XYZ file of C-alpha atoms in Angstrom:
569
model
C 73.071 191.756 126.061
C 75.269 191.871 122.959
C 76.785 188.466 123.896
C 73.280 187.034 124.202
C 72.599 188.152 120.622
C 75.845 186.653 119.359
C 75.099 183.437 121.185
C 71.789 183.226 119.380
C 73.491 184.010 116.081
C 76.061 181.312 116.649
C 73.367 178.761 115.836
C 73.304 179.981 112.221
C 76.358 177.836 111.523
C 74.683 174.680 112.808
C 70.986 174.991 112.029
C 71.148 172.835 108.937
C 72.626 169.986 110.994
C 70.167 170.374 113.827
C 67.198 169.949 111.544
C 68.543 166.861 109.818
C 70.513 164.960 112.445
C 68.717 163.558 115.545
C 70.767 163.171 118.716
C 71.439 159.736 120.194
C 73.723 158.503 122.942
C 75.614 155.246 123.278
C 74.025 152.344 125.070
C 74.241 152.580 128.875
C 73.005 150.269 131.589
C 73.853 148.481 134.812
C 73.561 145.005 136.211
C 71.810 144.965 139.552
C 72.401 142.904 142.670
C 69.475 140.564 143.223
C 70.745 139.134 146.490
C 69.471 139.039 150.050
C 71.994 140.333 152.557
C 72.726 138.969 156.041
C 69.859 140.957 157.525
C 67.380 139.696 154.961
C 67.219 142.877 152.841
C 66.877 142.559 149.092
C 67.796 144.818 146.168
C 67.979 144.564 142.426
C 67.394 141.686 140.113
C 70.512 139.708 139.165
C 72.752 139.612 136.134
C 71.400 140.273 132.735
C 71.691 142.629 129.885
C 68.676 143.583 127.918
C 68.154 142.764 124.318
C 70.565 143.402 121.522
C 70.861 143.465 117.739
C 70.831 139.637 117.701
C 68.275 137.610 119.597
C 70.459 135.444 121.835
C 73.657 136.834 123.386
C 74.691 133.311 124.385
C 74.978 132.007 120.815
C 77.517 133.221 118.232
C 75.707 134.568 115.170
C 78.266 135.561 112.479
C 77.734 139.085 111.265
C 77.998 142.735 112.253
C 75.558 144.251 114.762
C 73.346 147.037 113.463
C 74.165 150.270 115.258
C 73.270 153.940 115.276
C 75.469 155.951 112.947
C 75.272 159.076 115.082
C 76.083 158.233 118.706
C 76.373 161.150 121.100
C 79.425 161.792 123.236
C 79.224 160.426 126.749
C 79.665 163.003 129.486
C 83.131 161.746 130.425
C 84.103 162.046 126.759
C 82.724 165.586 126.663
C 84.961 166.612 129.567
C 88.012 164.962 128.010
C 87.334 166.559 124.633
C 86.947 170.060 126.039
C 90.120 169.550 128.069
C 92.236 168.286 125.162
C 90.800 170.700 122.629
C 90.676 173.895 124.675
C 92.506 173.244 127.941
C 89.328 173.743 129.985
C 88.760 171.418 132.947
C 86.325 173.521 134.967
C 83.771 176.266 134.374
C 81.698 178.655 136.438
C 82.438 180.163 139.819
C 82.815 176.701 141.376
C 85.124 175.487 138.570
C 83.238 172.210 138.121
C 83.836 169.855 135.173
C 81.669 171.004 132.235
C 79.702 167.737 132.182
C 78.296 168.486 135.630
C 76.131 171.050 133.873
C 74.700 168.346 131.600
C 72.058 165.711 132.248
C 73.249 162.177 132.887
C 74.029 160.001 129.852
C 70.866 158.618 128.292
C 69.601 156.937 125.140
C 67.296 158.443 122.545
C 66.687 161.881 121.045
C 67.982 164.950 122.815
C 65.354 166.533 125.047
C 64.833 170.329 125.204
C 66.240 170.570 128.759
C 69.293 168.498 127.819
C 69.872 170.668 124.753
C 69.613 173.817 126.880
C 72.280 172.503 129.244
C 74.621 171.884 126.300
C 74.104 175.524 125.258
C 74.721 176.812 128.774
C 77.901 174.765 129.155
C 79.152 175.874 125.739
C 78.599 179.546 126.605
C 80.677 179.227 129.787
C 83.418 177.297 128.003
C 83.623 179.825 125.163
C 83.810 182.724 127.611
C 86.498 180.995 129.693
C 88.602 180.360 126.595
C 88.341 183.867 125.177
C 89.053 185.601 128.493
C 91.652 183.203 129.856
C 95.098 181.780 129.155
C 93.815 179.190 126.667
C 92.623 181.620 124.003
C 95.369 180.553 121.603
C 94.044 176.979 121.721
C 91.144 178.330 119.670
C 92.441 181.409 117.850
C 96.113 182.374 117.556
C 95.751 185.437 115.331
C 94.125 188.855 115.661
C 90.371 188.326 115.027
C 90.222 191.721 113.311
C 92.919 190.790 110.795
C 91.847 189.805 107.290
C 91.518 186.039 106.907
C 92.082 185.301 110.617
C 88.621 183.961 111.374
C 88.422 181.947 108.171
C 91.726 180.259 108.938
C 90.643 179.671 112.547
C 87.385 178.090 111.393
C 89.310 175.682 109.169
C 92.086 174.753 111.595
C 90.055 174.596 114.777
C 87.138 173.017 112.966
C 89.398 170.205 111.744
C 90.133 169.289 115.364
C 86.657 169.899 116.763
C 84.821 167.940 114.035
C 87.585 165.287 113.749
C 87.600 165.839 109.982
C 88.174 168.701 107.485
C 85.259 171.113 107.141
C 83.438 171.402 103.847
C 83.407 174.727 102.013
C 79.730 175.087 102.888
C 80.447 174.643 106.585
C 83.218 177.243 106.500
C 80.872 179.689 104.787
C 78.137 179.151 107.383
C 80.500 179.836 110.273
C 81.756 182.972 108.517
C 78.201 184.345 108.544
C 78.583 184.892 112.271
C 80.690 187.968 111.473
C 78.097 189.408 109.099
C 75.325 190.327 111.559
C 73.627 193.667 112.088
C 74.550 195.315 114.333
C 78.059 193.959 113.904
C 79.834 192.509 116.906
C 83.376 193.332 117.850
C 86.026 190.970 116.460
C 86.404 189.319 119.876
C 82.631 188.890 120.223
C 82.426 187.312 116.785
C 85.300 184.979 117.648
C 83.574 183.958 120.888
C 80.298 183.355 119.079
C 82.171 181.285 116.485
C 83.649 179.096 119.202
C 80.224 178.751 120.793
C 78.866 177.706 117.409
C 81.389 174.889 117.203
C 80.612 173.696 120.735
C 76.879 173.376 120.078
C 77.245 171.853 116.622
C 76.019 168.254 116.182
C 79.258 167.578 114.312
C 81.029 168.282 117.612
C 78.583 166.688 120.065
C 77.992 163.587 117.969
C 80.459 160.988 116.713
C 78.849 160.417 113.331
C 79.529 157.608 110.867
C 77.965 158.884 107.654
C 79.984 157.381 104.807
C 78.141 155.125 102.348
C 80.989 153.142 100.752
C 80.103 149.412 100.756
C 82.545 147.119 102.562
C 84.656 144.778 100.433
C 82.938 141.768 101.993
C 79.599 142.977 100.713
C 78.184 143.248 104.231
C 77.738 146.707 105.646
C 79.371 150.067 105.029
C 83.086 150.690 105.405
C 84.006 153.539 107.728
C 86.210 156.315 106.410
C 89.670 156.839 107.843
C 88.412 159.926 109.687
C 85.583 157.909 111.211
C 87.990 155.151 112.216
C 90.315 157.733 113.800
C 87.432 159.113 115.840
C 86.342 155.627 116.856
C 89.885 154.740 117.927
C 90.467 157.872 119.931
C 87.117 157.757 121.727
C 87.499 154.060 122.473
C 91.050 154.222 123.846
C 91.354 157.798 125.075
C 87.770 158.976 125.401
C 88.748 162.112 123.512
C 89.822 163.652 120.209
C 92.539 162.155 117.978
C 96.068 163.460 118.383
C 98.156 164.915 115.546
C 99.599 161.545 114.511
C 96.182 159.935 114.288
C 94.802 162.934 112.395
C 97.682 162.718 109.948
C 96.981 159.027 109.358
C 93.308 159.816 108.761
C 94.097 162.673 106.352
C 96.349 160.282 104.418
C 93.642 157.601 104.379
C 95.936 155.269 106.304
C 93.292 153.739 108.572
C 91.603 151.315 106.222
C 93.272 147.973 106.964
C 93.430 145.971 110.171
C 97.199 146.341 110.185
C 97.043 150.117 109.892
C 94.482 150.330 112.675
C 96.445 147.981 114.923
C 99.628 150.006 114.542
C 97.849 153.142 115.722
C 95.987 151.279 118.481
C 99.185 149.844 119.932
C 100.845 153.261 119.810
C 97.899 154.870 121.574
C 97.499 152.163 124.213
C 101.125 152.675 125.232
C 100.359 156.286 126.232
C 99.472 155.394 129.803
C 98.369 158.841 130.926
C 95.671 158.832 128.227
C 94.691 155.149 128.187
C 94.936 154.626 131.944
C 91.592 156.344 132.621
C 89.879 153.926 130.210
C 91.421 150.974 132.047
C 90.196 152.186 135.427
C 86.774 153.219 134.084
C 86.240 149.814 132.508
C 87.249 147.909 135.621
C 84.986 150.029 137.780
C 82.211 148.963 135.450
C 83.250 145.291 135.471
C 83.478 145.311 139.271
C 79.987 146.885 139.488
C 81.163 150.142 141.067
C 78.934 152.011 138.604
C 75.945 149.845 139.498
C 73.646 151.949 141.657
C 72.159 148.828 143.222
C 75.535 147.409 144.213
C 76.990 147.928 147.687
C 80.198 149.756 146.832
C 81.004 152.613 149.232
C 77.523 152.655 150.791
C 78.261 151.005 154.133
C 79.639 152.764 157.173
C 81.043 150.809 160.092
C 80.959 150.841 163.864
C 84.205 152.430 165.048
C 83.990 150.576 168.375
C 84.097 147.259 166.530
C 86.486 148.574 163.883
C 88.611 151.383 165.373
C 90.657 151.651 162.166
C 87.585 152.645 160.159
C 87.055 156.188 158.902
C 84.344 157.201 156.465
C 86.660 159.928 155.191
C 89.033 157.222 153.887
C 86.586 155.849 151.307
C 87.868 157.997 148.408
C 91.423 156.785 148.979
C 90.201 153.168 149.102
C 88.569 153.691 145.737
C 91.709 155.378 144.423
C 93.681 152.318 145.534
C 91.503 150.029 143.406
C 91.808 152.368 140.419
C 95.596 152.320 140.814
C 95.578 148.540 141.211
C 93.640 147.930 137.997
C 95.810 150.341 136.034
C 99.047 148.872 137.389
C 97.987 145.312 136.570
C 97.192 146.329 132.989
C 100.268 148.448 132.314
C 102.493 145.998 134.115
C 101.661 143.463 131.436
C 99.138 141.669 133.619
C 96.401 139.366 132.425
C 92.884 138.591 133.610
C 94.186 136.202 136.244
C 96.369 138.941 137.746
C 93.270 140.962 138.558
C 92.376 138.184 140.975
C 95.838 137.010 142.019
C 98.239 139.970 142.027
C 99.594 140.945 145.441
C 100.329 144.524 144.349
C 98.640 147.114 146.534
C 98.691 150.868 146.956
C 99.045 151.977 150.535
C 98.711 155.250 152.400
C 97.913 156.345 155.938
C 94.260 155.410 155.459
C 94.737 151.714 154.763
C 98.254 150.820 155.969
C 97.187 149.585 159.402
C 94.338 147.553 157.884
C 96.941 145.783 155.755
C 99.111 145.201 158.822
C 101.643 147.895 157.915
C 102.950 150.805 159.985
C 100.761 153.840 159.141
C 103.462 156.239 160.343
C 105.551 155.179 157.355
C 102.972 156.497 154.875
C 101.409 159.830 154.040
C 98.326 160.781 152.055
C 99.808 159.680 148.715
C 99.346 156.082 147.621
C 102.573 154.061 147.545
C 102.949 150.866 145.540
C 103.829 147.864 147.729
C 103.662 144.092 147.567
C 101.567 142.338 150.196
C 101.651 138.691 151.251
C 100.653 136.826 148.079
C 98.955 134.102 150.104
C 96.814 136.513 152.092
C 96.131 139.318 149.628
C 95.505 137.918 146.124
C 93.714 140.306 143.790
C 91.207 143.116 144.115
C 88.689 141.077 146.119
C 91.070 141.085 149.109
C 91.536 144.843 149.058
C 89.981 147.141 151.646
C 87.614 148.756 149.155
C 85.731 145.551 148.333
C 85.827 143.963 151.763
C 84.569 147.057 153.584
C 81.849 147.734 151.014
C 80.534 144.193 151.200
C 80.115 144.006 154.961
C 77.617 145.064 157.581
C 77.793 147.898 160.081
C 79.439 145.864 162.828
C 80.014 142.469 161.214
C 81.196 140.833 158.044
C 78.664 139.772 155.416
C 79.374 136.346 153.939
C 76.137 136.652 151.982
C 77.008 139.938 150.280
C 80.585 138.887 149.561
C 79.545 135.447 148.350
C 76.718 136.812 146.230
C 79.066 139.247 144.495
C 81.597 136.525 143.725
C 79.036 133.981 142.557
C 77.050 136.443 140.475
C 79.613 138.761 138.931
C 82.827 136.776 138.937
C 81.390 133.328 138.177
C 78.162 134.187 136.384
C 75.963 132.011 138.594
C 72.483 133.431 139.090
C 71.256 132.112 142.438
C 67.823 133.581 141.785
C 65.770 136.049 143.775
C 65.309 135.306 147.482
C 61.979 134.051 148.779
C 59.948 137.160 149.751
C 58.781 135.314 152.845
C 62.378 135.005 154.004
C 63.234 138.711 153.908
C 64.020 140.488 157.151
C 64.553 137.164 158.953
C 66.661 136.990 162.085
C 67.600 134.110 164.354
C 68.286 134.008 168.043
C 71.088 132.092 169.695
C 74.568 132.211 171.127
C 76.614 132.267 167.936
C 80.373 132.404 168.323
C 81.018 133.436 164.702
C 79.253 135.351 161.979
C 79.494 132.202 159.870
C 77.552 130.201 162.434
C 74.889 132.899 162.535
C 74.539 132.950 158.743
C 74.423 129.157 158.549
C 71.523 129.115 160.971
C 69.839 132.058 159.253
C 69.921 130.334 155.864
C 69.142 126.813 157.076
C 65.414 126.777 156.113
C 64.596 124.736 153.005
C 63.341 127.780 151.102
C 66.779 129.403 151.531
C 69.050 126.501 150.673
C 68.772 126.708 146.886
C 70.191 130.217 146.753
C 72.519 130.081 149.708
C 74.147 126.796 148.774
C 75.603 128.892 145.948
C 76.130 132.180 147.765
C 77.426 131.156 151.173
C 80.542 129.069 150.361
C 82.629 131.771 148.656
C 81.451 134.222 151.309
C 82.591 131.915 154.108
C 86.035 131.630 152.510
C 86.326 135.432 152.781
C 85.683 135.365 156.553
C 89.433 135.628 157.109
C 88.903 139.374 156.549
C 86.897 141.428 159.009
C 84.261 144.037 158.213
C 86.805 146.590 156.950
C 89.226 144.090 155.402
C 91.720 143.463 158.203
C 92.924 139.896 158.619
C 91.241 138.140 161.521
C 91.698 134.761 163.176
C 89.065 135.356 165.841
C 85.537 136.559 165.141
C 84.326 139.635 167.091
C 81.688 137.260 168.520
C 84.549 135.359 170.170
C 84.933 132.188 168.119
C 87.764 131.039 165.877
C 87.448 131.815 162.173
C 86.693 128.817 159.956
C 87.154 129.693 156.266
C 86.970 126.118 154.950
C 84.236 124.991 152.564
C 83.389 121.969 150.482
C 81.743 123.170 147.306
C 81.494 122.892 143.548
C 80.330 126.495 143.211
C 83.624 127.730 141.829
C 84.200 124.851 139.450
C 81.646 125.504 136.747
C 83.277 123.284 134.141
C 83.103 119.735 135.497
C 81.105 119.978 138.714
C 83.773 118.315 140.856
C 83.620 118.950 144.579
C 86.412 121.163 145.871
C 87.909 121.679 149.318
C 88.760 125.367 149.668
C 90.167 126.961 152.772
C 91.742 130.255 151.684
C 91.096 133.290 149.536
C 94.091 132.309 147.399
C 92.548 128.927 146.602
C 89.234 130.603 145.838
C 90.833 133.106 143.456
C 92.782 130.335 141.737
C 89.519 128.502 141.110
C 87.836 131.629 139.776
C 90.547 132.355 137.216
C 90.182 128.786 135.929
C 86.392 128.929 135.712
C 85.328 129.143 132.034
C 82.453 131.498 132.799
C 84.724 133.982 134.573
C 86.890 134.745 131.551
C 83.839 134.744 129.301
C 82.112 137.339 131.467
C 85.243 139.487 131.457
C 85.516 139.340 127.660
C 81.799 140.070 127.282
C 82.040 143.079 129.563
C 84.936 144.502 127.528
C 83.060 144.101 124.231
C 79.893 145.700 125.600
C 81.780 148.546 127.259
C 84.013 149.295 124.277
C 81.236 149.275 121.696
C 78.509 150.783 123.871
C 75.875 148.110 123.349
C 74.257 145.232 125.195
C 75.502 141.668 124.663
C 74.180 140.173 121.429
C 74.676 137.197 119.156
C 76.946 138.986 116.687
C 79.263 140.266 119.396
C 79.210 136.818 121.016
C 81.505 135.657 118.212
C 84.041 138.317 119.251
C 83.567 137.404 122.908
C 84.340 133.764 122.106
C 87.564 134.721 120.321
C 88.723 136.932 123.199
C 87.681 134.319 125.741
C 89.911 131.749 124.052
C 92.856 134.149 124.090
C 92.313 135.031 127.750
C 93.037 131.437 128.684
C 96.370 131.567 126.862
C 99.528 132.324 128.811
C 100.893 135.823 128.273
C 97.693 137.339 126.849
C 97.487 140.667 128.647
C 94.708 143.135 129.320
C 96.373 145.549 126.884
C 96.493 142.816 124.228
C 92.739 142.427 124.586
C 92.224 146.167 124.183
C 94.226 146.139 120.951
C 92.249 143.159 119.654
C 88.993 145.045 120.117
C 90.085 147.282 117.239
C 90.595 144.291 114.944
C 86.978 143.169 114.774
C 85.000 143.589 111.572
C 82.435 145.644 113.471
C 85.137 148.179 114.333
C 85.711 149.059 110.657
C 82.273 148.348 109.222
C 78.784 149.373 110.247
C 75.391 147.955 109.375
C 72.253 150.048 109.242
C 69.518 149.097 111.673
C 66.309 147.862 110.070
C 63.463 150.346 110.652
């Protein structure tokens, strides 16, 4: 009961912030699949992105987007921050990540239930710190000693708030040790830590300076605000000592100063790698609840190498692939052309390798560059975008056309849903061609089917096949202009390698990739102001030697990274 009282008292140090600072979260959202599958089922609505600070995300409008000045930490950032600040990765009897106690990321003011979950998580974290091996991460002196708590408030507060505390803030936190009845020194220390963890200055990433930018447009961020923005963009967590030192010395005000820190931070693979994989999961639609990733199980009689238990390792392979491409100096085109793969006992046989040579750990290998170019020829994608006992040219083709090439085939005709056709079809391709032959299907499927047919060289779980399970020979040849969005010329394509080579040359493909990076990094929907940045990155992506890591560094060089503009009420 005493701890309950101290927990309540811990809010004394933060009440003034709670009454004056509303809670907001960064922009979140997902593109949905609006495509009919091979069985006629439909889900989602197609690519798009909501509105933004400028009216048309397809037209460059010079300027800086208006943004909230008090975004809230995302849940993944909360976990990373608690880990790096206090060494805590799990709480409670089940040792789950702290964010699993929180509601999912959302926009708008904090709701009472969401606020309660923050309090509950903070209480468990504070208790775990004070009773476990990480106590010194918060307090390294005897709480009963004179001056110990004051020094702890200043030093820990500097890290937790990503800036030095004001004298007023220090005084408010010191009030936690002046209650009646008085708590023990350890109880007061625990309540002090709890107070930090529920403070808006901890949970939010505020940008509150009011210094006008030199250009006359917007407000220039302080070095401490820039440090926070850098660390949460690249690492999803608090600044390290070097970045804090640069902020304290006001050495984060020029593009050059920011770039030097960004390049240093990007090179720390263990901290930047998770951002790389998280972004590419987003780009590849793995975070899209309406997409088909990991949802499909397969008939083990048709596909004896399939095991539902292998799905996590297939996802881990894609994460490792994206990270390796980036940190190996790879560019956008390598995401679609690299033959690097990560193999273990769960996928070796599917790739035509001896499974007895591999264990549970993923091992980096190089596959046949002609047969296995890029992430779209990996088991994770091919098995997710298939049916139970057959491939799905429609799902595969729809994904490629919609998300890689930016072609919106439109919603399927409601009258055509759940259609089937009867006949003696020797291949899945022949079945789909007959299924989509009606005039009301041709408009959509003339776009969707060709890239899907090219991928028929891979069976329902991603194994190479020359003969369809229906008995006929595989024909992966198409004549199409679907993948050549620039000039409309007809192309003869007969392999996944040719298809991927066309995609990396398609102007819309690089533009979509650049747009996704800008939206993901800055936490907002595509808009006219950011379109100018997208155009600049898009141009660089077509240049030889421009890597994924180069793009990440360039995100920190935009005017909108150093300057904010208030939204108009």
